């Protein structure tokens, strides 16, 4: 799975204003249900083509714009899916992401990309990581409430041998780089990172080497996850966890961890245990944001008005935004005059204003909680807390 970073989100958000097609569909990644993937895909392509024509495109131009998207529809493409597929197409850009989100089927044509369905990946809705540490393999897994998948760390993490190469010979612990294959009865990740041989928890040389190595692992993960706010859960035998914690600088490392040999656990088993650790974190953060909104409403530091929120979000003033995933509000925003026009129905040159508010909040370092309508604090599709 390719990580969708804030930097990539920013590239999508800052595309030149032109005709943009955004397509989202849920995908199956195992069993006979995978046959539904290309059927849904083709139906959404037809819908996108119809919307392009409604937007003023000639039929031939709409077909030409979508042709590179149609070419994705190959057998091999459908063999490497996660829970959802997001596709973005403009005249000069084609991006697609297989992601751990069960998207609702959606095809939107506007003068910018529609990004709101992606926001559960950033700062909310159960997006987390598991770092599994063992003497034979280091694995990083990315999960949501319903899914987890291993990330290929080939070329991301150094081996212990590489880290100790310039250390004194007497401090070096024999090691060798791992290779894909079976470890402890389980299939290893595509990029097995390292195998190291020591004498157990009481060996001070091994602890020192591990500490040095874990500092390097931490540095590599900081670079990989530098735009993330997602919690990280450690999994490993009990004596390894405190050694890694001392090396860690990632701000969202959870206090609780999974103890035991993670080589004996499948990704799904790690997911089950990790979710029990992170679930209260997500519920608490969201509930605290809602409580803060209710406390500040009426003071000028919180609002449910979209006409106030969008200018504030574009100025970097929105600290937390709670927004309804399954609602849309169309209109226009004039960045020069900082004014918002809301329309009851989509009109030519309109943009989806809830999506705009959320995108601007994330790009300016705020936190977005994308929730179902019934989980909104008020009977409104949006609730914002201002920084000032």
PDB file of C-alpha atoms in Angstrom, residues 68-258:
ATOM      1  CA  UNK A  68      -5.922   6.802 -19.140  1.00  0.00           C
ATOM      2  CA  UNK A  69      -8.209   5.917 -16.232  1.00  0.00           C
ATOM      3  CA  UNK A  70      -9.954   3.221 -18.284  1.00  0.00           C
ATOM      4  CA  UNK A  71      -6.555   1.733 -19.113  1.00  0.00           C
ATOM      5  CA  UNK A  72      -6.071   0.868 -15.438  1.00  0.00           C
ATOM      6  CA  UNK A  73      -8.750  -1.790 -15.805  1.00  0.00           C
ATOM      7  CA  UNK A  74      -6.421  -4.767 -16.168  1.00  0.00           C
ATOM      8  CA  UNK A  75      -6.378  -8.084 -14.324  1.00  0.00           C
ATOM      9  CA  UNK A  76      -3.055  -7.344 -12.610  1.00  0.00           C
ATOM     10  CA  UNK A  77      -4.299  -3.980 -11.337  1.00  0.00           C
ATOM     11  CA  UNK A  78      -7.163  -5.592  -9.437  1.00  0.00           C
ATOM     12  CA  UNK A  79      -4.845  -8.091  -7.726  1.00  0.00           C
ATOM     13  CA  UNK A  80      -3.253  -5.380  -5.567  1.00  0.00           C
ATOM     14  CA  UNK A  81      -6.130  -3.625  -3.857  1.00  0.00           C
ATOM     15  CA  UNK A  82      -6.933  -2.660  -0.283  1.00  0.00           C
ATOM     16  CA  UNK A  83     -10.347  -1.581   1.072  1.00  0.00           C
ATOM     17  CA  UNK A  84     -10.862   1.356  -1.237  1.00  0.00           C
ATOM     18  CA  UNK A  85      -9.593   2.965  -4.436  1.00  0.00           C
ATOM     19  CA  UNK A  86      -9.288   6.731  -5.003  1.00  0.00           C
ATOM     20  CA  UNK A  87      -8.579   8.075  -8.499  1.00  0.00           C
ATOM     21  CA  UNK A  88      -7.833  11.681  -9.468  1.00  0.00           C
ATOM     22  CA  UNK A  89      -7.683  12.811 -13.076  1.00  0.00           C
ATOM     23  CA  UNK A  90      -7.189  16.185 -14.728  1.00  0.00           C
ATOM     24  CA  UNK A  91      -5.701  17.077 -18.089  1.00  0.00           C
ATOM     25  CA  UNK A  92      -2.162  17.050 -16.693  1.00  0.00           C
ATOM     26  CA  UNK A  93      -2.414  14.567 -13.822  1.00  0.00           C
ATOM     27  CA  UNK A  94      -3.460  11.013 -13.011  1.00  0.00           C
ATOM     28  CA  UNK A  95      -3.091   9.701  -9.466  1.00  0.00           C
ATOM     29  CA  UNK A  96      -4.631   6.647  -7.865  1.00  0.00           C
ATOM     30  CA  UNK A  97      -4.330   5.210  -4.366  1.00  0.00           C
ATOM     31  CA  UNK A  98      -5.285   1.861  -2.898  1.00  0.00           C
ATOM     32  CA  UNK A  99      -6.129   2.741   0.698  1.00  0.00           C
ATOM     33  CA  UNK A 100      -7.502   1.141   3.894  1.00  0.00           C
ATOM     34  CA  UNK A 101     -10.802   3.039   3.693  1.00  0.00           C
ATOM     35  CA  UNK A 102     -14.134   1.529   2.715  1.00  0.00           C
ATOM     36  CA  UNK A 103     -15.177   4.397   0.430  1.00  0.00           C
ATOM     37  CA  UNK A 104     -18.737   5.049  -0.649  1.00  0.00           C
ATOM     38  CA  UNK A 105     -19.075   4.941  -4.456  1.00  0.00           C
ATOM     39  CA  UNK A 106     -18.646   8.462  -5.750  1.00  0.00           C
ATOM     40  CA  UNK A 107     -17.768  10.297  -8.973  1.00  0.00           C
ATOM     41  CA  UNK A 108     -17.405  14.090  -8.759  1.00  0.00           C
ATOM     42  CA  UNK A 109     -16.454  16.615 -11.441  1.00  0.00           C
ATOM     43  CA  UNK A 110     -15.423  20.071 -10.305  1.00  0.00           C
ATOM     44  CA  UNK A 111     -12.686  22.615 -10.920  1.00  0.00           C
ATOM     45  CA  UNK A 112     -10.595  21.044  -8.155  1.00  0.00           C
ATOM     46  CA  UNK A 113     -10.202  17.566  -6.701  1.00  0.00           C
ATOM     47  CA  UNK A 114     -12.662  16.344  -4.094  1.00  0.00           C
ATOM     48  CA  UNK A 115     -10.573  15.122  -1.148  1.00  0.00           C
ATOM     49  CA  UNK A 116     -12.893  14.768   1.856  1.00  0.00           C
ATOM     50  CA  UNK A 117     -13.202  10.945   1.683  1.00  0.00           C
ATOM     51  CA  UNK A 118      -9.414  10.784   2.258  1.00  0.00           C
ATOM     52  CA  UNK A 119      -9.476  12.696   5.530  1.00  0.00           C
ATOM     53  CA  UNK A 120      -9.959   9.655   7.800  1.00  0.00           C
ATOM     54  CA  UNK A 121      -6.324   8.911   6.919  1.00  0.00           C
ATOM     55  CA  UNK A 122      -5.243  12.134   8.585  1.00  0.00           C
ATOM     56  CA  UNK A 123      -5.661  12.774  12.294  1.00  0.00           C
ATOM     57  CA  UNK A 124      -8.863  10.845  12.876  1.00  0.00           C
ATOM     58  CA  UNK A 125     -11.077   7.789  12.467  1.00  0.00           C
ATOM     59  CA  UNK A 126      -8.792   5.002  13.590  1.00  0.00           C
ATOM     60  CA  UNK A 127      -5.702   5.414  11.385  1.00  0.00           C
ATOM     61  CA  UNK A 128      -2.735   3.947  13.276  1.00  0.00           C
ATOM     62  CA  UNK A 129       0.548   2.053  12.940  1.00  0.00           C
ATOM     63  CA  UNK A 130       2.051  -1.015  14.576  1.00  0.00           C
ATOM     64  CA  UNK A 131       5.825  -1.424  14.822  1.00  0.00           C
ATOM     65  CA  UNK A 132       6.613  -5.097  15.441  1.00  0.00           C
ATOM     66  CA  UNK A 133      10.094  -5.691  16.884  1.00  0.00           C
ATOM     67  CA  UNK A 134      11.718  -9.092  17.083  1.00  0.00           C
ATOM     68  CA  UNK A 135      15.151 -10.677  16.825  1.00  0.00           C
ATOM     69  CA  UNK A 136      14.400 -11.808  13.301  1.00  0.00           C
ATOM     70  CA  UNK A 137      12.333  -9.084  11.659  1.00  0.00           C
ATOM     71  CA  UNK A 138      11.089  -5.528  12.043  1.00  0.00           C
ATOM     72  CA  UNK A 139       7.674  -4.927  10.533  1.00  0.00           C
ATOM     73  CA  UNK A 140       5.598  -1.760  10.177  1.00  0.00           C
ATOM     74  CA  UNK A 141       1.865  -2.167   9.693  1.00  0.00           C
ATOM     75  CA  UNK A 142      -0.694   0.494   8.819  1.00  0.00           C
ATOM     76  CA  UNK A 143      -4.235  -0.023  10.024  1.00  0.00           C
ATOM     77  CA  UNK A 144      -7.686   1.424  10.424  1.00  0.00           C
ATOM     78  CA  UNK A 145     -10.642   0.191  12.427  1.00  0.00           C
ATOM     79  CA  UNK A 146     -11.416  -2.528   9.889  1.00  0.00           C
ATOM     80  CA  UNK A 147      -8.160  -3.307   8.109  1.00  0.00           C
ATOM     81  CA  UNK A 148      -4.407  -3.631   8.493  1.00  0.00           C
ATOM     82  CA  UNK A 149      -1.634  -4.091   5.952  1.00  0.00           C
ATOM     83  CA  UNK A 150       2.134  -4.427   6.132  1.00  0.00           C
ATOM     84  CA  UNK A 151       4.312  -1.687   4.644  1.00  0.00           C
ATOM     85  CA  UNK A 152       7.360  -2.758   2.658  1.00  0.00           C
ATOM     86  CA  UNK A 153      10.382  -1.380   4.520  1.00  0.00           C
ATOM     87  CA  UNK A 154      12.922  -2.399   1.895  1.00  0.00           C
ATOM     88  CA  UNK A 155      15.339   0.488   1.551  1.00  0.00           C
ATOM     89  CA  UNK A 156      13.695   2.378   4.420  1.00  0.00           C
ATOM     90  CA  UNK A 157      15.370   0.834   7.464  1.00  0.00           C
ATOM     91  CA  UNK A 158      19.077   0.051   7.732  1.00  0.00           C
ATOM     92  CA  UNK A 159      20.196  -3.360   8.917  1.00  0.00           C
ATOM     93  CA  UNK A 160      21.869  -3.753  12.275  1.00  0.00           C
ATOM     94  CA  UNK A 161      25.012  -4.729  10.406  1.00  0.00           C
ATOM     95  CA  UNK A 162      24.995  -1.405   8.538  1.00  0.00           C
ATOM     96  CA  UNK A 163      24.515   0.578  11.740  1.00  0.00           C
ATOM     97  CA  UNK A 164      27.347  -1.192  13.564  1.00  0.00           C
ATOM     98  CA  UNK A 165      29.727  -1.287  10.604  1.00  0.00           C
ATOM     99  CA  UNK A 166      31.807   1.589  11.913  1.00  0.00           C
ATOM    100  CA  UNK A 167      31.626   0.575  15.566  1.00  0.00           C
ATOM    101  CA  UNK A 168      34.484  -1.119  17.430  1.00  0.00           C
ATOM    102  CA  UNK A 169      34.676  -4.800  16.446  1.00  0.00           C
ATOM    103  CA  UNK A 170      34.220  -5.983  20.031  1.00  0.00           C
ATOM    104  CA  UNK A 171      30.833  -4.137  20.223  1.00  0.00           C
ATOM    105  CA  UNK A 172      29.437  -5.625  17.052  1.00  0.00           C
ATOM    106  CA  UNK A 173      26.733  -8.229  17.283  1.00  0.00           C
ATOM    107  CA  UNK A 174      26.753 -10.845  14.502  1.00  0.00           C
ATOM    108  CA  UNK A 175      23.902 -10.079  12.156  1.00  0.00           C
ATOM    109  CA  UNK A 176      22.725 -10.479   8.612  1.00  0.00           C
ATOM    110  CA  UNK A 177      20.123  -8.874   6.478  1.00  0.00           C
ATOM    111  CA  UNK A 178      16.851 -10.752   6.388  1.00  0.00           C
ATOM    112  CA  UNK A 179      15.202 -11.926   3.204  1.00  0.00           C
ATOM    113  CA  UNK A 180      11.583 -12.639   2.386  1.00  0.00           C
ATOM    114  CA  UNK A 181      10.388 -15.993   3.509  1.00  0.00           C
ATOM    115  CA  UNK A 182       8.943 -17.891   6.398  1.00  0.00           C
ATOM    116  CA  UNK A 183       9.822 -16.873   9.933  1.00  0.00           C
ATOM    117  CA  UNK A 184       8.355 -18.709  12.878  1.00  0.00           C
ATOM    118  CA  UNK A 185       5.765 -20.318  10.665  1.00  0.00           C
ATOM    119  CA  UNK A 186       4.564 -16.940   9.314  1.00  0.00           C
ATOM    120  CA  UNK A 187       5.377 -15.272   6.032  1.00  0.00           C
ATOM    121  CA  UNK A 188       7.771 -12.373   6.499  1.00  0.00           C
ATOM    122  CA  UNK A 189       7.150  -8.897   5.148  1.00  0.00           C
ATOM    123  CA  UNK A 190       8.346  -8.182   1.577  1.00  0.00           C
ATOM    124  CA  UNK A 191      11.429  -6.404   2.948  1.00  0.00           C
ATOM    125  CA  UNK A 192      12.746  -8.352   5.933  1.00  0.00           C
ATOM    126  CA  UNK A 193      14.969  -5.785   7.590  1.00  0.00           C
ATOM    127  CA  UNK A 194      17.435  -7.532   9.852  1.00  0.00           C
ATOM    128  CA  UNK A 195      18.280 -10.634  11.816  1.00  0.00           C
ATOM    129  CA  UNK A 196      20.427 -10.230  14.898  1.00  0.00           C
ATOM    130  CA  UNK A 197      21.790 -12.862  17.242  1.00  0.00           C
ATOM    131  CA  UNK A 198      22.403 -12.038  20.890  1.00  0.00           C
ATOM    132  CA  UNK A 199      22.478 -13.691  24.239  1.00  0.00           C
ATOM    133  CA  UNK A 200      19.237 -12.417  25.714  1.00  0.00           C
ATOM    134  CA  UNK A 201      17.931  -9.606  27.876  1.00  0.00           C
ATOM    135  CA  UNK A 202      20.846  -9.708  30.281  1.00  0.00           C
ATOM    136  CA  UNK A 203      23.599  -9.104  27.722  1.00  0.00           C
ATOM    137  CA  UNK A 204      24.684  -5.456  28.159  1.00  0.00           C
ATOM    138  CA  UNK A 205      26.546  -5.385  24.822  1.00  0.00           C
ATOM    139  CA  UNK A 206      23.415  -6.514  23.056  1.00  0.00           C
ATOM    140  CA  UNK A 207      21.344  -3.862  24.825  1.00  0.00           C
ATOM    141  CA  UNK A 208      23.814  -1.186  23.775  1.00  0.00           C
ATOM    142  CA  UNK A 209      23.800  -2.392  20.177  1.00  0.00           C
ATOM    143  CA  UNK A 210      20.018  -2.576  20.163  1.00  0.00           C
ATOM    144  CA  UNK A 211      19.776   0.938  21.568  1.00  0.00           C
ATOM    145  CA  UNK A 212      22.066   2.250  18.835  1.00  0.00           C
ATOM    146  CA  UNK A 213      20.101   0.371  16.186  1.00  0.00           C
ATOM    147  CA  UNK A 214      16.700   1.473  17.485  1.00  0.00           C
ATOM    148  CA  UNK A 215      17.843   5.100  17.358  1.00  0.00           C
ATOM    149  CA  UNK A 216      18.478   4.615  13.642  1.00  0.00           C
ATOM    150  CA  UNK A 217      15.146   2.850  13.178  1.00  0.00           C
ATOM    151  CA  UNK A 218      13.455   5.754  14.945  1.00  0.00           C
ATOM    152  CA  UNK A 219      15.178   8.253  12.641  1.00  0.00           C
ATOM    153  CA  UNK A 220      14.030   6.341   9.558  1.00  0.00           C
ATOM    154  CA  UNK A 221      10.449   6.108  10.827  1.00  0.00           C
ATOM    155  CA  UNK A 222      10.425   9.798  11.716  1.00  0.00           C
ATOM    156  CA  UNK A 223      11.223  10.555   8.088  1.00  0.00           C
ATOM    157  CA  UNK A 224       8.603   8.107   6.836  1.00  0.00           C
ATOM    158  CA  UNK A 225       5.894   9.341   9.225  1.00  0.00           C
ATOM    159  CA  UNK A 226       6.943  12.986   9.493  1.00  0.00           C
ATOM    160  CA  UNK A 227       3.552  14.322   8.346  1.00  0.00           C
ATOM    161  CA  UNK A 228       1.581  11.882  10.503  1.00  0.00           C
ATOM    162  CA  UNK A 229      -0.464  12.383  13.643  1.00  0.00           C
ATOM    163  CA  UNK A 230      -1.490   8.713  13.844  1.00  0.00           C
ATOM    164  CA  UNK A 231      -0.736   6.705  17.001  1.00  0.00           C
ATOM    165  CA  UNK A 232       2.010   4.083  16.897  1.00  0.00           C
ATOM    166  CA  UNK A 233       1.744   0.835  18.876  1.00  0.00           C
ATOM    167  CA  UNK A 234       4.848  -1.192  19.712  1.00  0.00           C
ATOM    168  CA  UNK A 235       4.749  -4.983  19.618  1.00  0.00           C
ATOM    169  CA  UNK A 236       7.586  -7.157  20.862  1.00  0.00           C
ATOM    170  CA  UNK A 237       8.998  -9.260  23.660  1.00  0.00           C
ATOM    171  CA  UNK A 238       8.895  -7.351  26.912  1.00  0.00           C
ATOM    172  CA  UNK A 239      12.567  -6.399  27.233  1.00  0.00           C
ATOM    173  CA  UNK A 240      12.781  -4.912  23.709  1.00  0.00           C
ATOM    174  CA  UNK A 241       9.986  -2.377  24.217  1.00  0.00           C
ATOM    175  CA  UNK A 242      11.662  -0.115  26.817  1.00  0.00           C
ATOM    176  CA  UNK A 243      14.879  -0.076  24.746  1.00  0.00           C
ATOM    177  CA  UNK A 244      12.927   1.220  21.760  1.00  0.00           C
ATOM    178  CA  UNK A 245      10.953   3.705  23.891  1.00  0.00           C
ATOM    179  CA  UNK A 246      14.188   5.313  25.033  1.00  0.00           C
ATOM    180  CA  UNK A 247      15.181   5.829  21.384  1.00  0.00           C
ATOM    181  CA  UNK A 248      11.760   7.023  20.205  1.00  0.00           C
ATOM    182  CA  UNK A 249      11.036  10.629  19.250  1.00  0.00           C
ATOM    183  CA  UNK A 250       7.746  10.051  17.387  1.00  0.00           C
ATOM    184  CA  UNK A 251       5.196  12.139  19.281  1.00  0.00           C
ATOM    185  CA  UNK A 252       2.301   9.703  19.006  1.00  0.00           C
ATOM    186  CA  UNK A 253       3.807   6.522  20.452  1.00  0.00           C
ATOM    187  CA  UNK A 254       1.189   4.850  22.672  1.00  0.00           C
ATOM    188  CA  UNK A 255       2.029   4.079  26.300  1.00  0.00           C
ATOM    189  CA  UNK A 256       0.541   0.593  26.055  1.00  0.00           C
ATOM    190  CA  UNK A 257       2.080  -2.033  23.776  1.00  0.00           C
ATOM    191  CA  UNK A 258       1.618  -5.615  22.624  1.00  0.00           C
TER     192      UNK A 258
END
